XYZ file of N, CA, C and O in Angstrom:
532
model
N 0.841 -1.186 0.000
C 0.000 0.000 0.000
C 0.885 1.248 0.000
O 1.704 1.450 0.875
N 0.685 2.076 -1.025
C 1.484 3.291 -1.154
C 1.075 4.297 -0.088
O -0.106 4.576 0.097
N 2.053 4.817 0.623
C 1.786 5.859 1.604
C 2.808 6.972 1.441
O 4.014 6.716 1.368
N 2.306 8.207 1.361
C 3.152 9.385 1.238
C 2.803 10.326 2.379
O 1.629 10.669 2.560
N 3.809 10.769 3.123
C 3.574 11.649 4.254
C 4.454 12.880 4.116
O 5.686 12.776 4.172
N 3.818 14.034 3.950
C 4.550 15.290 3.821
C 4.793 15.919 5.190
O 4.008 15.728 6.125
N 5.860 16.676 5.272
C 6.155 17.437 6.482
C 7.012 18.633 6.105
O 7.539 18.697 4.994
N 7.140 19.572 7.037
C 8.024 20.703 6.820
C 7.340 22.016 6.511
O 8.012 23.049 6.386
N 6.037 22.002 6.375
C 5.333 23.245 6.109
C 5.308 24.153 7.325
O 5.717 23.767 8.419
N 4.829 25.374 7.116
C 4.737 26.301 8.224
C 4.456 27.706 7.767
O 4.193 27.954 6.587
N 4.510 28.631 8.721
C 4.292 30.049 8.454
C 5.643 30.757 8.466
O 6.367 30.675 9.475
N 5.972 31.406 7.366
C 7.244 32.109 7.257
C 7.021 33.486 6.657
O 5.934 33.783 6.136
N 8.048 34.296 6.704
C 7.993 35.638 6.125
C 8.536 35.618 4.697
O 9.315 34.720 4.344
N 8.156 36.594 3.901
C 8.708 36.688 2.545
C 10.229 36.714 2.584
O 10.827 37.392 3.425
N 10.844 35.951 1.677
C 12.294 35.859 1.623
C 12.870 34.703 2.411
O 14.054 34.358 2.233
N 12.078 34.103 3.259
C 12.543 32.967 4.064
C 12.598 31.689 3.234
O 12.170 31.655 2.069
N 13.094 30.636 3.879
C 13.208 29.325 3.230
C 12.487 28.261 4.046
O 12.338 28.395 5.271
N 12.059 27.226 3.359
C 11.499 26.034 3.983
C 11.950 24.823 3.178
O 12.174 24.931 1.965
N 12.044 23.675 3.848
C 12.290 22.428 3.132
C 11.174 21.454 3.459
O 10.988 21.076 4.619
N 10.460 21.070 2.436
C 9.418 20.064 2.575
C 10.019 18.676 2.362
O 10.912 18.506 1.546
N 9.494 17.724 3.106
C 9.900 16.329 2.955
C 8.679 15.474 2.659
O 7.583 15.759 3.142
N 8.900 14.430 1.887
C 7.847 13.465 1.578
C 8.418 12.079 1.848
O 9.264 11.596 1.097
N 7.974 11.468 2.924
C 8.422 10.128 3.283
C 7.495 9.109 2.643
O 6.278 9.155 2.830
N 8.087 8.186 1.863
C 7.304 7.213 1.118
C 7.491 5.809 1.689
O 8.583 5.470 2.150
N 6.434 5.026 1.649
C 6.523 3.646 2.112
C 5.496 2.793 1.389
O 4.551 3.312 0.785
N 5.726 1.477 1.428
C 4.753 0.551 0.868
C 4.967 0.200 -0.582
O 4.141 -0.510 -1.166
N 6.063 0.661 -1.189
C 6.310 0.348 -2.585
C 7.809 0.480 -2.871
O 8.572 0.949 -2.028
N 8.214 0.077 -4.073
C 9.624 0.155 -4.462
C 9.937 1.572 -4.897
O 9.643 1.981 -6.020
N 10.523 2.316 -4.009
C 10.743 3.758 -4.183
C 11.445 4.074 -5.491
O 11.085 5.011 -6.194
N 12.451 3.283 -5.844
C 13.294 3.581 -7.009
C 12.533 3.539 -8.324
O 13.012 4.077 -9.324
N 11.366 2.898 -8.365
C 10.597 2.768 -9.605
C 9.707 3.964 -9.891
O 9.082 4.030 -10.951
N 9.633 4.891 -8.954
C 8.606 5.921 -9.013
C 9.148 7.300 -9.360
O 10.204 7.720 -8.888
N 8.371 8.005 -10.170
C 8.543 9.441 -10.385
C 7.738 10.153 -9.304
O 6.627 9.732 -8.976
N 8.298 11.219 -8.767
C 7.627 11.993 -7.726
C 7.390 13.426 -8.178
O 8.151 13.977 -8.988
N 6.341 13.989 -7.624
C 6.048 15.379 -7.915
C 5.555 16.120 -6.691
O 5.024 15.509 -5.747
N 5.783 17.413 -6.697
C 5.183 18.310 -5.710
C 4.167 19.182 -6.434
O 4.489 19.789 -7.467
N 2.983 19.240 -5.889
C 1.910 20.050 -6.424
C 1.403 20.957 -5.310
O 1.616 20.660 -4.129
N 0.744 22.029 -5.682
C 0.206 22.915 -4.650
C -1.172 23.428 -5.060
O -1.485 23.514 -6.240
N -1.952 23.750 -4.038
C -3.286 24.272 -4.275
C -3.566 25.409 -3.309
O -3.564 25.213 -2.090
N -3.778 26.574 -3.871
C -4.142 27.746 -3.088
C -5.668 27.843 -3.006
O -6.367 27.287 -3.856
N -6.193 28.544 -2.012
C -7.646 28.663 -1.872
C -8.286 29.222 -3.128
O -7.837 30.241 -3.671
N -9.307 28.540 -3.623
C -10.032 29.003 -4.792
C -9.349 28.750 -6.118
O -9.839 29.187 -7.167
N -8.222 28.050 -6.095
C -7.477 27.792 -7.326
C -7.330 26.298 -7.555
O -7.477 25.494 -6.631
N -7.015 25.938 -8.793
C -6.786 24.539 -9.108
C -5.403 24.092 -8.622
O -4.494 24.911 -8.463
N -5.301 22.794 -8.404
C -4.004 22.235 -8.019
C -3.052 22.341 -9.202
O -3.407 21.981 -10.327
N -1.844 22.821 -8.951
C -0.879 23.024 -10.022
C 0.434 22.326 -9.712
O 0.812 22.141 -8.551
N 1.133 21.942 -10.774
C 2.426 21.307 -10.618
C 3.493 22.311 -10.251
O 3.547 23.401 -10.811
N 4.318 21.961 -9.298
C 5.418 22.808 -8.846
C 6.742 22.260 -9.351
O 7.526 22.980 -9.974
N 6.987 20.984 -9.072
C 8.254 20.379 -9.448
C 8.102 18.874 -9.460
O 7.330 18.320 -8.679
N 8.838 18.217 -10.359
C 8.808 16.763 -10.456
C 10.223 16.242 -10.659
O 11.086 16.965 -11.165
N 10.419 14.976 -10.302
C 11.750 14.386 -10.425
C 11.615 12.943 -10.872
O 10.749 12.202 -10.405
N 12.482 12.545 -11.789
C 12.443 11.187 -12.323
C 12.921 10.179 -11.290
O 13.464 10.539 -10.246
N 12.771 8.894 -11.616
C 13.132 7.847 -10.665
C 14.632 7.861 -10.345
O 15.030 7.571 -9.216
N 15.446 8.232 -11.313
C 16.891 8.291 -11.087
C 17.338 9.620 -10.514
O 18.460 9.735 -10.006
N 16.476 10.604 -10.591
C 16.851 11.954 -10.174
C 17.513 12.759 -11.273
O 17.822 13.934 -11.082
N 17.695 12.142 -12.441
C 18.418 12.812 -13.508
C 17.619 13.811 -14.304
O 18.178 14.658 -15.005
N 16.304 13.724 -14.215
C 15.441 14.671 -14.934
C 14.500 15.343 -13.952
O 13.936 14.679 -13.076
N 14.368 16.648 -14.113
C 13.485 17.398 -13.222
C 12.642 18.384 -14.018
O 12.970 18.741 -15.159
N 11.570 18.800 -13.401
C 10.672 19.807 -13.964
C 10.404 20.855 -12.889
O 10.245 20.516 -11.708
N 10.348 22.109 -13.315
C 9.966 23.195 -12.420
C 8.967 24.098 -13.128
O 9.144 24.434 -14.298
N 7.959 24.495 -12.407
C 7.055 25.514 -12.929
C 7.828 26.817 -13.071
O 8.756 27.089 -12.289
N 7.460 27.618 -14.051
C 8.169 28.882 -14.283
C 8.170 29.761 -13.039
O 9.130 30.478 -12.768
N 7.104 29.694 -12.271
C 6.958 30.571 -11.102
C 7.944 30.244 -9.983
O 8.142 31.069 -9.082
N 8.564 29.057 -10.034
C 9.474 28.669 -8.945
C 10.901 28.421 -9.417
O 11.790 28.160 -8.600
N 11.136 28.498 -10.714
C 12.481 28.260 -11.239
C 13.484 29.211 -10.615
O 13.236 30.406 -10.494
N 14.618 28.659 -10.204
C 15.656 29.464 -9.578
C 15.469 29.650 -8.084
O 16.390 30.126 -7.410
N 14.297 29.282 -7.573
C 14.040 29.432 -6.125
C 13.829 28.082 -5.434
O 14.208 27.929 -4.269
N 13.235 27.142 -6.132
C 12.937 25.831 -5.537
C 13.855 24.771 -6.140
O 14.215 24.841 -7.319
N 14.187 23.775 -5.322
C 14.995 22.647 -5.793
C 14.392 21.348 -5.287
O 14.172 21.191 -4.075
N 14.140 20.434 -6.199
C 13.626 19.118 -5.826
C 14.784 18.131 -5.796
O 15.727 18.231 -6.586
N 14.724 17.191 -4.867
C 15.746 16.157 -4.781
C 15.121 14.903 -4.171
O 14.024 14.955 -3.618
N 15.848 13.814 -4.293
C 15.361 12.570 -3.702
C 16.534 11.804 -3.131
O 17.645 11.842 -3.661
N 16.257 11.090 -2.053
C 17.246 10.236 -1.415
C 16.671 8.824 -1.450
O 15.831 8.467 -0.622
N 17.106 8.041 -2.422
C 16.552 6.699 -2.594
C 16.885 5.783 -1.426
O 16.178 4.819 -1.167
N 17.953 6.068 -0.700
C 18.312 5.258 0.469
C 17.353 5.508 1.633
O 17.143 4.624 2.470
N 16.786 6.729 1.671
C 15.880 7.089 2.768
C 14.417 7.084 2.338
O 13.534 7.422 3.125
N 14.162 6.740 1.070
C 12.783 6.753 0.555
C 12.097 8.099 0.803
O 10.926 8.150 1.226
N 12.822 9.149 0.529
C 12.313 10.486 0.819
C 12.582 11.435 -0.349
O 13.655 11.376 -0.958
N 11.609 12.271 -0.615
C 11.733 13.317 -1.627
C 11.666 14.661 -0.910
O 10.890 14.822 0.046
N 12.456 15.609 -1.376
C 12.527 16.919 -0.732
C 12.169 18.025 -1.721
O 12.367 17.888 -2.932
N 11.689 19.126 -1.177
C 11.513 20.336 -1.961
C 12.091 21.485 -1.138
O 11.508 21.886 -0.117
N 13.251 21.964 -1.550
C 13.880 23.107 -0.899
C 13.311 24.364 -1.524
O 13.408 24.560 -2.741
N 12.716 25.209 -0.713
C 12.058 26.418 -1.197
C 12.752 27.632 -0.597
O 12.744 27.824 0.623
N 13.374 28.413 -1.450
C 14.076 29.629 -1.023
C 13.364 30.862 -1.557
O 12.566 30.787 -2.484
N 13.681 31.994 -0.981
C 13.110 33.279 -1.420
C 11.603 33.199 -1.568
O 11.027 33.595 -2.592
N 10.968 32.699 -0.544
C 9.525 32.477 -0.612
C 8.762 33.790 -0.752
O 9.173 34.835 -0.205
N 7.673 33.719 -1.487
C 6.829 34.874 -1.752
C 5.413 34.605 -1.245
O 5.015 33.441 -1.132
N 4.656 35.641 -0.985
C 3.265 35.423 -0.543
C 2.463 34.560 -1.523
O 1.610 33.780 -1.088
N 2.747 34.672 -2.801
C 2.014 33.874 -3.789
C 2.380 32.394 -3.760
O 1.765 31.586 -4.470
N 3.376 32.019 -2.965
C 3.693 30.603 -2.776
C 2.794 29.962 -1.719
O 2.850 28.747 -1.511
N 1.990 30.756 -1.061
C 1.089 30.237 -0.032
C 0.096 29.248 -0.630
O -0.610 29.563 -1.593
N 0.073 28.039 -0.075
C -0.790 26.974 -0.592
C -0.609 25.732 0.261
O 0.299 25.673 1.099
N -1.458 24.754 0.021
C -1.223 23.420 0.552
C -0.368 22.679 -0.482
O -0.716 22.655 -1.670
N 0.720 22.112 -0.027
C 1.645 21.417 -0.911
C 1.462 19.914 -0.757
O 1.472 19.392 0.364
N 1.311 19.246 -1.884
C 1.069 17.812 -1.905
C 2.217 17.089 -2.598
O 2.701 17.533 -3.639
N 2.586 15.962 -2.041
C 3.530 15.050 -2.672
C 2.734 14.002 -3.440
O 1.686 13.539 -2.953
N 3.218 13.634 -4.617
C 2.537 12.640 -5.432
C 3.551 11.712 -6.074
O 4.714 12.088 -6.267
N 3.100 10.499 -6.396
C 4.003 9.502 -6.972
C 3.306 8.730 -8.076
O 2.091 8.523 -8.052
N 4.108 8.281 -9.053
C 3.594 7.442 -10.106
C 4.647 6.404 -10.477
O 5.826 6.727 -10.603
N 4.187 5.167 -10.648
C 5.108 4.098 -11.017
C 5.303 4.148 -12.533
O 4.436 3.703 -13.282
N 6.417 4.641 -12.954
C 6.638 4.981 -14.355
C 7.396 3.871 -15.087
O 8.455 4.106 -15.650
N 6.819 2.675 -15.107
C 7.526 1.525 -15.679
C 7.795 1.693 -17.171
O 8.803 1.202 -17.685
N 6.913 2.351 -17.879
C 7.096 2.531 -19.324
C 7.737 3.869 -19.667
O 7.833 4.237 -20.839
N 8.170 4.592 -18.636
C 8.905 5.853 -18.807
C 8.120 6.910 -19.563
O 8.709 7.802 -20.186
N 6.807 6.848 -19.471
C 6.001 7.846 -20.170
C 6.090 9.196 -19.466
O 6.174 10.237 -20.108
N 6.051 9.171 -18.140
C 6.167 10.427 -17.409
C 7.576 10.993 -17.540
O 7.755 12.211 -17.662
N 8.569 10.127 -17.562
C 9.950 10.566 -17.767
C 10.063 11.306 -19.091
O 10.695 12.370 -19.162
N 9.457 10.753 -20.150
C 9.511 11.401 -21.456
C 8.887 12.787 -21.400
O 9.363 13.731 -22.043
N 7.840 12.945 -20.618
C 7.191 14.252 -20.480
C 8.073 15.226 -19.704
O 8.167 16.399 -20.045
N 8.727 14.731 -18.670
C 9.639 15.596 -17.923
C 10.714 16.146 -18.845
O 11.102 17.317 -18.741
N 11.191 15.297 -19.736
C 12.283 15.694 -20.620
C 11.871 16.760 -21.626
O 12.729 17.431 -22.200
N 10.568 16.905 -21.864
C 10.120 17.984 -22.752
C 9.473 19.112 -21.967
O 8.811 19.970 -22.528
N 9.651 19.076 -20.633
C 9.252 20.230 -19.839
C 7.840 20.256 -19.320
O 7.289 21.343 -19.083
N 7.230 19.101 -19.159
C 5.892 19.065 -18.570
C 5.813 17.966 -17.525
O 6.591 17.004 -17.549
N 4.869 18.117 -16.604
C 4.658 17.132 -15.548
C 3.166 17.115 -15.222
O 2.720 17.821 -14.310
N 2.386 16.335 -15.964
C 0.929 16.371 -15.827
C 0.428 15.783 -14.515
O 0.850 14.701 -14.102
N -0.457 16.513 -13.868
C -1.049 16.030 -12.631
C -1.738 14.694 -12.827
O -1.714 13.825 -11.946
N -2.331 14.484 -13.972
C -3.074 13.264 -14.232
C -2.226 12.004 -14.295
O -2.756 10.894 -14.217
N -0.909 12.148 -14.404
C -0.030 10.975 -14.426
C 0.130 10.355 -13.043
O 0.578 9.229 -12.930
N -0.217 11.114 -12.001
C 0.084 10.689 -10.639
C -1.145 10.096 -9.962
O -2.190 10.744 -9.875
N -0.984 8.865 -9.469
C -2.116 8.171 -8.860
C -2.078 8.091 -7.352
O -3.081 7.748 -6.719
N -0.945 8.413 -6.754
C -0.816 8.322 -5.295
C -0.481 9.697 -4.744
O 0.432 10.363 -5.249
N -1.208 10.073 -3.691
C -1.069 11.422 -3.139
C -0.966 11.392 -1.629
O -1.575 10.536 -0.967
N -0.209 12.348 -1.101
C -0.165 12.545 0.332
C -1.310 13.422 0.801
O -2.130 13.869 -0.004
N -1.329 13.711 2.104
C -2.433 14.471 2.679
C -2.202 15.981 2.582
O -3.128 16.756 2.810
N -0.988 16.389 2.262
C -0.675 17.800 2.095
C -0.110 18.449 3.347
O -0.345 18.007 4.479
N 0.665 19.513 3.123
C 1.211 20.305 4.217
C 1.061 21.787 3.858
O 1.316 22.190 2.727
N 0.636 22.571 4.820
C 0.354 23.977 4.562
C 1.628 24.812 4.603
O 2.424 24.714 5.540
N 1.789 25.637 3.578
C 2.865 26.630 3.538
C 2.207 28.001 3.444
O 1.428 28.254 2.535
N 2.528 28.859 4.393
C 1.973 30.204 4.414
C 3.118 31.207 4.468
O 3.992 31.100 5.329
N 3.088 32.158 3.540
C 4.139 33.171 3.461
C 3.478 34.524 3.653
O 2.695 34.976 2.814
N 3.801 35.166 4.761
C 3.143 36.426 5.088
C 4.020 37.246 6.017
O 4.731 36.699 6.852
N 3.959 38.559 5.835
C 4.694 39.451 6.725
C 3.811 39.896 7.889
O 4.279 40.603 8.775
């Protein structure tokens, strides 16, 4: 049974940093592509960043490029999202998601710069990130 548990959210000021963690269990971690998505009040859930099973391919939304970094530690079954220079518009619930990409279809999409929410079938419960002065 796939289980994803996010942590690391909180209330910070503009310009601060946070690191989100997603602890995964119940499946073969190395086979999965992971993504971070976020949903602000009244808005649709949007892709923030994704990472391939090897970590060699990544995707970032234009709004976070240069500020956020996704990484994974296959030994710890954990995916991270380092968020620097946070802005009020980054305020949202952040969700970790995973997809078993055996046919490398999601990997192919990452390589052309997209990470569709619909590719991901397993989701965590979310962690709140609030950026306010």
